[in-house]
Amino acid sequence: MAVPLLYAVLSGFKSTDQLSRNPVGLPDPWVGSNYAGILASADFWRLVGNSTFIAVATALLVVAVSALAAFTFARFAFRGREVLFTLFTMGLMFPFAVAALPLFLLLRAMGLLDNPLGVILPQAAFGLPMTIIILRGFFRQIPGELEEAATLDGCGPFGFFWRILLPMARPALGTVSVLAVVTSWNNFFLPLLVFTESTWWTIPIGVQQFQGQYSADTARVFAYLVLAMVPALAFYSVAERQLVGGLTAGATKG
């Protein structure tokens, strides 16, 4: 995994002529103007800002809705619970490409084309199945005696959820938040479907447009690709411990 990334980083410090003559060697001389030119571009930072806003908003929405749904599936017994939960899990088998046309027509009817909500809401909807599954498994590991003790102290169901369950579920919440952010950051097809104006373009669309504009300048394209990956890689490296801890939390009882 490191070799292609290192190759891309080094290729960004070359000129296109160097890439043709020496594709695998070190840059000679080092060309920093490729990276410097992109970092000085206001368009690049606008794309980063758009992607960050959409990713954070998607994560907040999907975690908030999924936490409430998972709490209901995990702590309440009602008729049809497992059927409804199965219906949510079936969403994992539903590819987004199948929904592209009806989703486009629905967003157009709702006036959400060229609107960030047109990306945030569908991304949150498609993120619900996995998030609910992860959170439900974690919530079911919380001992029932703890809920009984909270009830005796005058804490209602929502109070137990807000004051006790959510603080205990921080590893799982961190896991689903990281997954939601990274998935949103890398999403290409949905923003391409929704945004026709460049105002709300995200990083993946920017990469495509930049590659088309500078197709003859391969070294500059490599530099743009590396800089487009840096925010997601940095976020993932910081949140890696939280992600792994959340995935393994509740895997065993002790």
PDB file of C-alpha atoms in Angstrom:
ATOM      1  CA  MET A   1       0.000   0.000   0.000  1.00  0.00           C
ATOM      2  CA  ALA A   2       2.875   2.367   0.751  1.00  0.00           C
ATOM      3  CA  VAL A   3       4.647   1.866  -2.585  1.00  0.00           C
ATOM      4  CA  PRO A   4       2.000   3.483  -4.855  1.00  0.00           C
ATOM      5  CA  LEU A   5       1.560   6.332  -2.374  1.00  0.00           C
ATOM      6  CA  LEU A   6       5.311   6.965  -2.199  1.00  0.00           C
ATOM      7  CA  TYR A   7       5.537   6.790  -5.995  1.00  0.00           C
ATOM      8  CA  ALA A   8       2.773   9.389  -6.328  1.00  0.00           C
ATOM      9  CA  VAL A   9       4.443  11.722  -3.800  1.00  0.00           C
ATOM     10  CA  LEU A  10       7.815  11.545  -5.543  1.00  0.00           C
ATOM     11  CA  SER A  11       6.230  11.896  -9.001  1.00  0.00           C
ATOM     12  CA  GLY A  12       4.633  15.158  -7.838  1.00  0.00           C
ATOM     13  CA  PHE A  13       8.132  16.550  -7.265  1.00  0.00           C
ATOM     14  CA  LYS A  14       9.174  15.804 -10.836  1.00  0.00           C
ATOM     15  CA  SER A  15       8.463  17.412 -14.146  1.00  0.00           C
ATOM     16  CA  THR A  16       6.576  15.497 -16.806  1.00  0.00           C
ATOM     17  CA  ASP A  17       9.820  15.208 -18.779  1.00  0.00           C
ATOM     18  CA  GLN A  18      11.513  13.606 -15.775  1.00  0.00           C
ATOM     19  CA  LEU A  19       8.650  11.130 -15.441  1.00  0.00           C
ATOM     20  CA  SER A  20       9.162  10.088 -19.051  1.00  0.00           C
ATOM     21  CA  ARG A  21      12.936   9.684 -18.710  1.00  0.00           C
ATOM     22  CA  ASN A  22      13.150   8.355 -15.140  1.00  0.00           C
ATOM     23  CA  PRO A  23       9.733   7.162 -13.917  1.00  0.00           C
ATOM     24  CA  VAL A  24      10.938   5.287 -10.800  1.00  0.00           C
ATOM     25  CA  GLY A  25      14.002   7.247  -9.671  1.00  0.00           C
ATOM     26  CA  LEU A  26      14.284  10.191  -7.327  1.00  0.00           C
ATOM     27  CA  PRO A  27      13.508  13.669  -8.702  1.00  0.00           C
ATOM     28  CA  ASP A  28      16.529  15.430 -10.164  1.00  0.00           C
ATOM     29  CA  PRO A  29      16.078  18.308  -9.684  1.00  0.00           C
ATOM     30  CA  TRP A  30      13.208  18.457  -7.184  1.00  0.00           C
ATOM     31  CA  VAL A  31      10.293  20.482  -8.561  1.00  0.00           C
ATOM     32  CA  GLY A  32       8.261  21.977  -5.733  1.00  0.00           C
ATOM     33  CA  SER A  33       6.216  24.275  -7.940  1.00  0.00           C
ATOM     34  CA  ASN A  34       3.656  21.529  -8.634  1.00  0.00           C
ATOM     35  CA  TYR A  35       2.599  21.329  -4.997  1.00  0.00           C
ATOM     36  CA  ALA A  36       3.101  25.045  -4.331  1.00  0.00           C
ATOM     37  CA  GLY A  37       0.891  26.051  -7.255  1.00  0.00           C
ATOM     38  CA  ILE A  38      -1.969  23.830  -6.106  1.00  0.00           C
ATOM     39  CA  LEU A  39      -1.711  24.942  -2.464  1.00  0.00           C
ATOM     40  CA  ALA A  40      -1.846  28.556  -3.593  1.00  0.00           C
ATOM     41  CA  SER A  41      -5.041  27.924  -5.578  1.00  0.00           C
ATOM     42  CA  ALA A  42      -8.260  29.204  -4.038  1.00  0.00           C
ATOM     43  CA  ASP A  43     -10.241  26.617  -6.030  1.00  0.00           C
ATOM     44  CA  PHE A  44      -8.422  23.757  -4.308  1.00  0.00           C
ATOM     45  CA  TRP A  45      -9.209  25.090  -0.820  1.00  0.00           C
ATOM     46  CA  ARG A  46     -12.823  25.684  -1.810  1.00  0.00           C
ATOM     47  CA  LEU A  47     -13.099  22.016  -2.775  1.00  0.00           C
ATOM     48  CA  VAL A  48     -11.512  21.000   0.524  1.00  0.00           C
ATOM     49  CA  GLY A  49     -13.960  23.190   2.420  1.00  0.00           C
ATOM     50  CA  ASN A  50     -16.940  21.767   0.522  1.00  0.00           C
ATOM     51  CA  SER A  51     -15.851  18.180   1.138  1.00  0.00           C
ATOM     52  CA  THR A  52     -15.207  18.880   4.823  1.00  0.00           C
ATOM     53  CA  PHE A  53     -18.591  20.526   5.359  1.00  0.00           C
ATOM     54  CA  ILE A  54     -20.499  17.766   3.587  1.00  0.00           C
ATOM     55  CA  ALA A  55     -18.559  14.991   5.354  1.00  0.00           C
ATOM     56  CA  VAL A  56     -19.021  16.475   8.834  1.00  0.00           C
ATOM     57  CA  ALA A  57     -22.716  17.206   8.267  1.00  0.00           C
ATOM     58  CA  THR A  58     -23.290  13.693   6.939  1.00  0.00           C
ATOM     59  CA  ALA A  59     -21.507  12.136   9.918  1.00  0.00           C
ATOM     60  CA  LEU A  60     -23.476  14.181  12.444  1.00  0.00           C
ATOM     61  CA  LEU A  61     -26.800  13.329  10.818  1.00  0.00           C
ATOM     62  CA  VAL A  62     -26.186   9.617  10.336  1.00  0.00           C
ATOM     63  CA  VAL A  63     -24.783   9.156  13.847  1.00  0.00           C
ATOM     64  CA  ALA A  64     -27.634  11.064  15.502  1.00  0.00           C
ATOM     65  CA  VAL A  65     -30.384   9.159  13.673  1.00  0.00           C
ATOM     66  CA  SER A  66     -28.646   5.784  13.881  1.00  0.00           C
ATOM     67  CA  ALA A  67     -27.951   6.116  17.608  1.00  0.00           C
ATOM     68  CA  LEU A  68     -31.641   6.640  18.342  1.00  0.00           C
ATOM     69  CA  ALA A  69     -32.666   3.797  16.038  1.00  0.00           C
ATOM     70  CA  ALA A  70     -30.037   1.420  17.433  1.00  0.00           C
ATOM     71  CA  PHE A  71     -31.090   2.290  20.997  1.00  0.00           C
ATOM     72  CA  THR A  72     -34.675   1.384  20.130  1.00  0.00           C
ATOM     73  CA  PHE A  73     -33.702  -1.904  18.465  1.00  0.00           C
ATOM     74  CA  ALA A  74     -31.351  -2.852  21.295  1.00  0.00           C
ATOM     75  CA  ARG A  75     -33.257  -1.857  24.448  1.00  0.00           C
ATOM     76  CA  PHE A  76     -36.958  -2.049  23.574  1.00  0.00           C
ATOM     77  CA  ALA A  77     -39.064  -5.123  22.819  1.00  0.00           C
ATOM     78  CA  PHE A  78     -41.955  -4.501  20.439  1.00  0.00           C
ATOM     79  CA  ARG A  79     -43.812  -6.441  17.784  1.00  0.00           C
ATOM     80  CA  GLY A  80     -42.030  -6.463  14.451  1.00  0.00           C
ATOM     81  CA  ARG A  81     -38.696  -5.309  15.862  1.00  0.00           C
ATOM     82  CA  GLU A  82     -36.599  -7.972  14.168  1.00  0.00           C
ATOM     83  CA  VAL A  83     -38.481  -7.587  10.895  1.00  0.00           C
ATOM     84  CA  LEU A  84     -37.842  -3.854  10.897  1.00  0.00           C
ATOM     85  CA  PHE A  85     -34.204  -4.382  11.810  1.00  0.00           C
ATOM     86  CA  THR A  86     -33.843  -6.893   8.986  1.00  0.00           C
ATOM     87  CA  LEU A  87     -35.311  -4.329   6.630  1.00  0.00           C
ATOM     88  CA  PHE A  88     -32.557  -1.899   7.628  1.00  0.00           C
ATOM     89  CA  THR A  89     -29.843  -4.527   7.194  1.00  0.00           C
ATOM     90  CA  MET A  90     -31.122  -5.271   3.700  1.00  0.00           C
ATOM     91  CA  GLY A  91     -29.929  -1.781   2.815  1.00  0.00           C
ATOM     92  CA  LEU A  92     -26.384  -3.195   2.801  1.00  0.00           C
ATOM     93  CA  MET A  93     -27.302  -5.235  -0.278  1.00  0.00           C
ATOM     94  CA  PHE A  94     -28.768  -2.269  -2.154  1.00  0.00           C
ATOM     95  CA  PRO A  95     -26.165  -0.725  -4.499  1.00  0.00           C
ATOM     96  CA  PHE A  96     -26.272   3.017  -4.942  1.00  0.00           C
ATOM     97  CA  ALA A  97     -26.025   2.767  -8.728  1.00  0.00           C
ATOM     98  CA  VAL A  98     -29.471   1.133  -8.843  1.00  0.00           C
ATOM     99  CA  ALA A  99     -30.984   4.149  -7.085  1.00  0.00           C
ATOM    100  CA  ALA A 100     -29.195   6.781  -9.171  1.00  0.00           C
ATOM    101  CA  LEU A 101     -32.042   7.598 -11.572  1.00  0.00           C
ATOM    102  CA  PRO A 102     -34.962   7.598  -9.084  1.00  0.00           C
ATOM    103  CA  LEU A 103     -32.806   9.502  -6.590  1.00  0.00           C
ATOM    104  CA  PHE A 104     -31.981  12.144  -9.196  1.00  0.00           C
ATOM    105  CA  LEU A 105     -35.664  12.543 -10.066  1.00  0.00           C
ATOM    106  CA  LEU A 106     -36.598  12.777  -6.387  1.00  0.00           C
ATOM    107  CA  LEU A 107     -33.941  15.397  -5.641  1.00  0.00           C
ATOM    108  CA  ARG A 108     -35.005  17.406  -8.688  1.00  0.00           C
ATOM    109  CA  ALA A 109     -38.638  17.310  -7.548  1.00  0.00           C
ATOM    110  CA  MET A 110     -37.574  18.482  -4.073  1.00  0.00           C
ATOM    111  CA  GLY A 111     -35.387  21.267  -5.473  1.00  0.00           C
ATOM    112  CA  LEU A 112     -32.203  19.838  -3.945  1.00  0.00           C
ATOM    113  CA  LEU A 113     -30.017  19.776  -7.054  1.00  0.00           C
ATOM    114  CA  ASP A 114     -26.977  22.044  -6.672  1.00  0.00           C
ATOM    115  CA  ASN A 115     -27.728  22.018  -2.953  1.00  0.00           C
ATOM    116  CA  PRO A 116     -25.434  20.365  -0.365  1.00  0.00           C
ATOM    117  CA  LEU A 117     -28.500  18.776   1.249  1.00  0.00           C
ATOM    118  CA  GLY A 118     -28.945  16.814  -1.971  1.00  0.00           C
ATOM    119  CA  VAL A 119     -25.705  14.995  -1.111  1.00  0.00           C
ATOM    120  CA  ILE A 120     -25.861  15.022   2.700  1.00  0.00           C
ATOM    121  CA  LEU A 121     -29.328  13.470   3.044  1.00  0.00           C
ATOM    122  CA  PRO A 122     -28.794  10.523   0.627  1.00  0.00           C
ATOM    123  CA  GLN A 123     -25.336   9.832   2.056  1.00  0.00           C
ATOM    124  CA  ALA A 124     -26.802   9.718   5.551  1.00  0.00           C
ATOM    125  CA  ALA A 125     -29.609   7.439   4.368  1.00  0.00           C
ATOM    126  CA  PHE A 126     -27.212   4.989   2.734  1.00  0.00           C
ATOM    127  CA  GLY A 127     -24.998   5.085   5.833  1.00  0.00           C
ATOM    128  CA  LEU A 128     -27.820   4.099   8.202  1.00  0.00           C
ATOM    129  CA  PRO A 129     -27.677   0.273   7.801  1.00  0.00           C
ATOM    130  CA  MET A 130     -24.019  -0.212   8.733  1.00  0.00           C
ATOM    131  CA  THR A 131     -24.150   2.401  11.482  1.00  0.00           C
ATOM    132  CA  ILE A 132     -27.257   0.906  13.085  1.00  0.00           C
ATOM    133  CA  ILE A 133     -25.743  -2.578  13.007  1.00  0.00           C
ATOM    134  CA  ILE A 134     -22.555  -1.444  14.739  1.00  0.00           C
ATOM    135  CA  LEU A 135     -24.305   0.664  17.376  1.00  0.00           C
ATOM    136  CA  ARG A 136     -26.999  -1.911  18.092  1.00  0.00           C
ATOM    137  CA  GLY A 137     -24.382  -4.555  18.813  1.00  0.00           C
ATOM    138  CA  PHE A 138     -22.625  -2.200  21.203  1.00  0.00           C
ATOM    139  CA  PHE A 139     -25.793  -1.052  22.972  1.00  0.00           C
ATOM    140  CA  ARG A 140     -26.869  -4.652  23.568  1.00  0.00           C
ATOM    141  CA  GLN A 141     -23.665  -5.250  25.527  1.00  0.00           C
ATOM    142  CA  ILE A 142     -24.635  -2.668  28.161  1.00  0.00           C
ATOM    143  CA  PRO A 143     -25.886  -4.593  31.243  1.00  0.00           C
ATOM    144  CA  GLY A 144     -29.604  -4.366  31.910  1.00  0.00           C
ATOM    145  CA  GLU A 145     -28.856  -3.860  35.597  1.00  0.00           C
ATOM    146  CA  LEU A 146     -27.331  -0.498  34.766  1.00  0.00           C
ATOM    147  CA  GLU A 147     -30.565   0.622  33.113  1.00  0.00           C
ATOM    148  CA  GLU A 148     -32.588  -0.656  36.056  1.00  0.00           C
ATOM    149  CA  ALA A 149     -30.420   1.299  38.477  1.00  0.00           C
ATOM    150  CA  ALA A 150     -30.854   4.435  36.391  1.00  0.00           C
ATOM    151  CA  THR A 151     -34.624   3.926  36.342  1.00  0.00           C
ATOM    152  CA  LEU A 152     -34.709   3.598  40.134  1.00  0.00           C
ATOM    153  CA  ASP A 153     -32.854   6.891  40.355  1.00  0.00           C
ATOM    154  CA  GLY A 154     -35.619   8.543  38.324  1.00  0.00           C
ATOM    155  CA  CYS A 155     -33.928   8.441  34.913  1.00  0.00           C
ATOM    156  CA  GLY A 156     -36.315   7.865  32.013  1.00  0.00           C
ATOM    157  CA  PRO A 157     -35.463   6.017  28.763  1.00  0.00           C
ATOM    158  CA  PHE A 158     -34.218   9.121  26.970  1.00  0.00           C
ATOM    159  CA  GLY A 159     -32.313  10.243  30.062  1.00  0.00           C
ATOM    160  CA  PHE A 160     -30.597   6.859  30.230  1.00  0.00           C
ATOM    161  CA  PHE A 161     -29.780   7.106  26.534  1.00  0.00           C
ATOM    162  CA  TRP A 162     -28.396  10.659  26.739  1.00  0.00           C
ATOM    163  CA  ARG A 163     -26.646  10.637  30.111  1.00  0.00           C
ATOM    164  CA  ILE A 164     -25.365   7.078  30.421  1.00  0.00           C
ATOM    165  CA  LEU A 165     -25.505   5.123  27.166  1.00  0.00           C
ATOM    166  CA  LEU A 166     -23.992   7.707  24.826  1.00  0.00           C
ATOM    167  CA  PRO A 167     -20.965   8.466  27.061  1.00  0.00           C
ATOM    168  CA  MET A 168     -20.302   4.731  27.366  1.00  0.00           C
ATOM    169  CA  ALA A 169     -20.641   4.302  23.602  1.00  0.00           C
ATOM    170  CA  ARG A 170     -17.923   6.769  22.651  1.00  0.00           C
ATOM    171  CA  PRO A 171     -15.699   4.103  21.011  1.00  0.00           C
ATOM    172  CA  ALA A 172     -18.565   2.880  18.834  1.00  0.00           C
ATOM    173  CA  LEU A 173     -19.685   6.428  18.043  1.00  0.00           C
ATOM    174  CA  GLY A 174     -16.132   7.297  17.074  1.00  0.00           C
ATOM    175  CA  THR A 175     -15.978   4.285  14.777  1.00  0.00           C
ATOM    176  CA  VAL A 176     -19.150   5.087  12.864  1.00  0.00           C
ATOM    177  CA  SER A 177     -18.187   8.772  12.673  1.00  0.00           C
ATOM    178  CA  VAL A 178     -14.842   7.935  11.087  1.00  0.00           C
ATOM    179  CA  LEU A 179     -16.497   5.576   8.605  1.00  0.00           C
ATOM    180  CA  ALA A 180     -19.099   8.198   7.691  1.00  0.00           C
ATOM    181  CA  VAL A 181     -16.520  10.960   7.188  1.00  0.00           C
ATOM    182  CA  VAL A 182     -14.149   8.862   5.070  1.00  0.00           C
ATOM    183  CA  THR A 183     -16.994   7.435   2.969  1.00  0.00           C
ATOM    184  CA  SER A 184     -18.393  10.896   2.330  1.00  0.00           C
ATOM    185  CA  TRP A 185     -14.952  12.317   1.497  1.00  0.00           C
ATOM    186  CA  ASN A 186     -14.343   9.622  -1.124  1.00  0.00           C
ATOM    187  CA  ASN A 187     -17.836   9.747  -2.639  1.00  0.00           C
ATOM    188  CA  PHE A 188     -17.639  10.712  -6.286  1.00  0.00           C
ATOM    189  CA  PHE A 189     -20.793   9.546  -8.037  1.00  0.00           C
ATOM    190  CA  LEU A 190     -23.395  11.271  -5.830  1.00  0.00           C
ATOM    191  CA  PRO A 191     -21.821  14.774  -5.896  1.00  0.00           C
ATOM    192  CA  LEU A 192     -21.319  14.373  -9.644  1.00  0.00           C
ATOM    193  CA  LEU A 193     -25.010  13.539  -9.955  1.00  0.00           C
ATOM    194  CA  VAL A 194     -26.236  16.422  -7.786  1.00  0.00           C
ATOM    195  CA  PHE A 195     -23.869  19.317  -8.515  1.00  0.00           C
ATOM    196  CA  THR A 196     -23.922  20.804 -11.987  1.00  0.00           C
ATOM    197  CA  GLU A 197     -22.368  24.106 -10.885  1.00  0.00           C
ATOM    198  CA  SER A 198     -18.784  24.215  -9.611  1.00  0.00           C
ATOM    199  CA  THR A 199     -19.759  26.128  -6.463  1.00  0.00           C
ATOM    200  CA  TRP A 200     -20.302  22.959  -4.405  1.00  0.00           C
ATOM    201  CA  TRP A 201     -17.920  20.576  -6.155  1.00  0.00           C
ATOM    202  CA  THR A 202     -16.048  18.233  -3.833  1.00  0.00           C
ATOM    203  CA  ILE A 203     -12.498  16.917  -3.930  1.00  0.00           C
ATOM    204  CA  PRO A 204     -13.211  13.773  -6.046  1.00  0.00           C
ATOM    205  CA  ILE A 205     -14.920  15.892  -8.712  1.00  0.00           C
ATOM    206  CA  GLY A 206     -12.062  18.377  -8.516  1.00  0.00           C
ATOM    207  CA  VAL A 207      -9.574  15.567  -9.160  1.00  0.00           C
ATOM    208  CA  GLN A 208     -11.488  14.521 -12.265  1.00  0.00           C
ATOM    209  CA  GLN A 209     -11.705  18.067 -13.584  1.00  0.00           C
ATOM    210  CA  PHE A 210      -8.047  18.784 -12.834  1.00  0.00           C
ATOM    211  CA  GLN A 211      -6.958  15.579 -14.535  1.00  0.00           C
ATOM    212  CA  GLY A 212      -8.938  16.519 -17.617  1.00  0.00           C
ATOM    213  CA  GLN A 213      -7.559  20.056 -17.653  1.00  0.00           C
ATOM    214  CA  TYR A 214      -3.892  19.064 -17.155  1.00  0.00           C
ATOM    215  CA  SER A 215      -3.910  15.658 -18.828  1.00  0.00           C
ATOM    216  CA  ALA A 216      -0.616  16.426 -20.555  1.00  0.00           C
ATOM    217  CA  ASP A 217       1.095  17.517 -17.300  1.00  0.00           C
ATOM    218  CA  THR A 218       1.236  14.149 -15.517  1.00  0.00           C
ATOM    219  CA  ALA A 219       3.503  15.341 -12.709  1.00  0.00           C
ATOM    220  CA  ARG A 220       1.098  18.105 -11.713  1.00  0.00           C
ATOM    221  CA  VAL A 221      -1.793  15.615 -11.740  1.00  0.00           C
ATOM    222  CA  PHE A 222       0.185  13.390  -9.353  1.00  0.00           C
ATOM    223  CA  ALA A 223       0.730  16.363  -7.046  1.00  0.00           C
ATOM    224  CA  TYR A 224      -2.989  17.156  -7.055  1.00  0.00           C
ATOM    225  CA  LEU A 225      -3.889  13.539  -6.297  1.00  0.00           C
ATOM    226  CA  VAL A 226      -1.507  13.454  -3.326  1.00  0.00           C
ATOM    227  CA  LEU A 227      -2.823  16.713  -1.879  1.00  0.00           C
ATOM    228  CA  ALA A 228      -6.394  15.490  -2.347  1.00  0.00           C
ATOM    229  CA  MET A 229      -5.598  12.376  -0.305  1.00  0.00           C
ATOM    230  CA  VAL A 230      -3.763  14.147   2.517  1.00  0.00           C
ATOM    231  CA  PRO A 231      -6.809  15.381   4.521  1.00  0.00           C
ATOM    232  CA  ALA A 232      -8.494  11.969   4.537  1.00  0.00           C
ATOM    233  CA  LEU A 233      -5.239  10.158   5.367  1.00  0.00           C
ATOM    234  CA  ALA A 234      -4.458  12.629   8.145  1.00  0.00           C
ATOM    235  CA  PHE A 235      -7.928  12.283   9.641  1.00  0.00           C
ATOM    236  CA  TYR A 236      -7.791   8.496   9.438  1.00  0.00           C
ATOM    237  CA  SER A 237      -4.325   8.304  11.019  1.00  0.00           C
ATOM    238  CA  VAL A 238      -5.494  10.433  13.937  1.00  0.00           C
ATOM    239  CA  ALA A 239      -8.728   8.463  14.378  1.00  0.00           C
ATOM    240  CA  GLU A 240      -7.271   5.002  13.697  1.00  0.00           C
ATOM    241  CA  ARG A 241      -7.094   4.010  17.378  1.00  0.00           C
ATOM    242  CA  GLN A 242     -10.683   5.136  17.900  1.00  0.00           C
ATOM    243  CA  LEU A 243     -11.793   3.178  14.832  1.00  0.00           C
ATOM    244  CA  VAL A 244     -10.108  -0.078  15.852  1.00  0.00           C
ATOM    245  CA  GLY A 245     -11.220   0.295  19.466  1.00  0.00           C
ATOM    246  CA  GLY A 246     -14.807   0.838  18.420  1.00  0.00           C
ATOM    247  CA  LEU A 247     -14.845  -2.169  16.077  1.00  0.00           C
ATOM    248  CA  THR A 248     -13.528  -4.472  18.798  1.00  0.00           C
ATOM    249  CA  ALA A 249     -15.541  -2.982  21.664  1.00  0.00           C
ATOM    250  CA  GLY A 250     -18.216  -5.360  22.798  1.00  0.00           C
ATOM    251  CA  ALA A 251     -16.694  -8.241  20.843  1.00  0.00           C
ATOM    252  CA  THR A 252     -16.107 -10.119  24.096  1.00  0.00           C
ATOM    253  CA  LYS A 253     -17.793 -10.116  27.431  1.00  0.00           C
ATOM    254  CA  GLY A 254     -15.721  -9.801  30.558  1.00  0.00           C
TER     255      GLY A 254
END
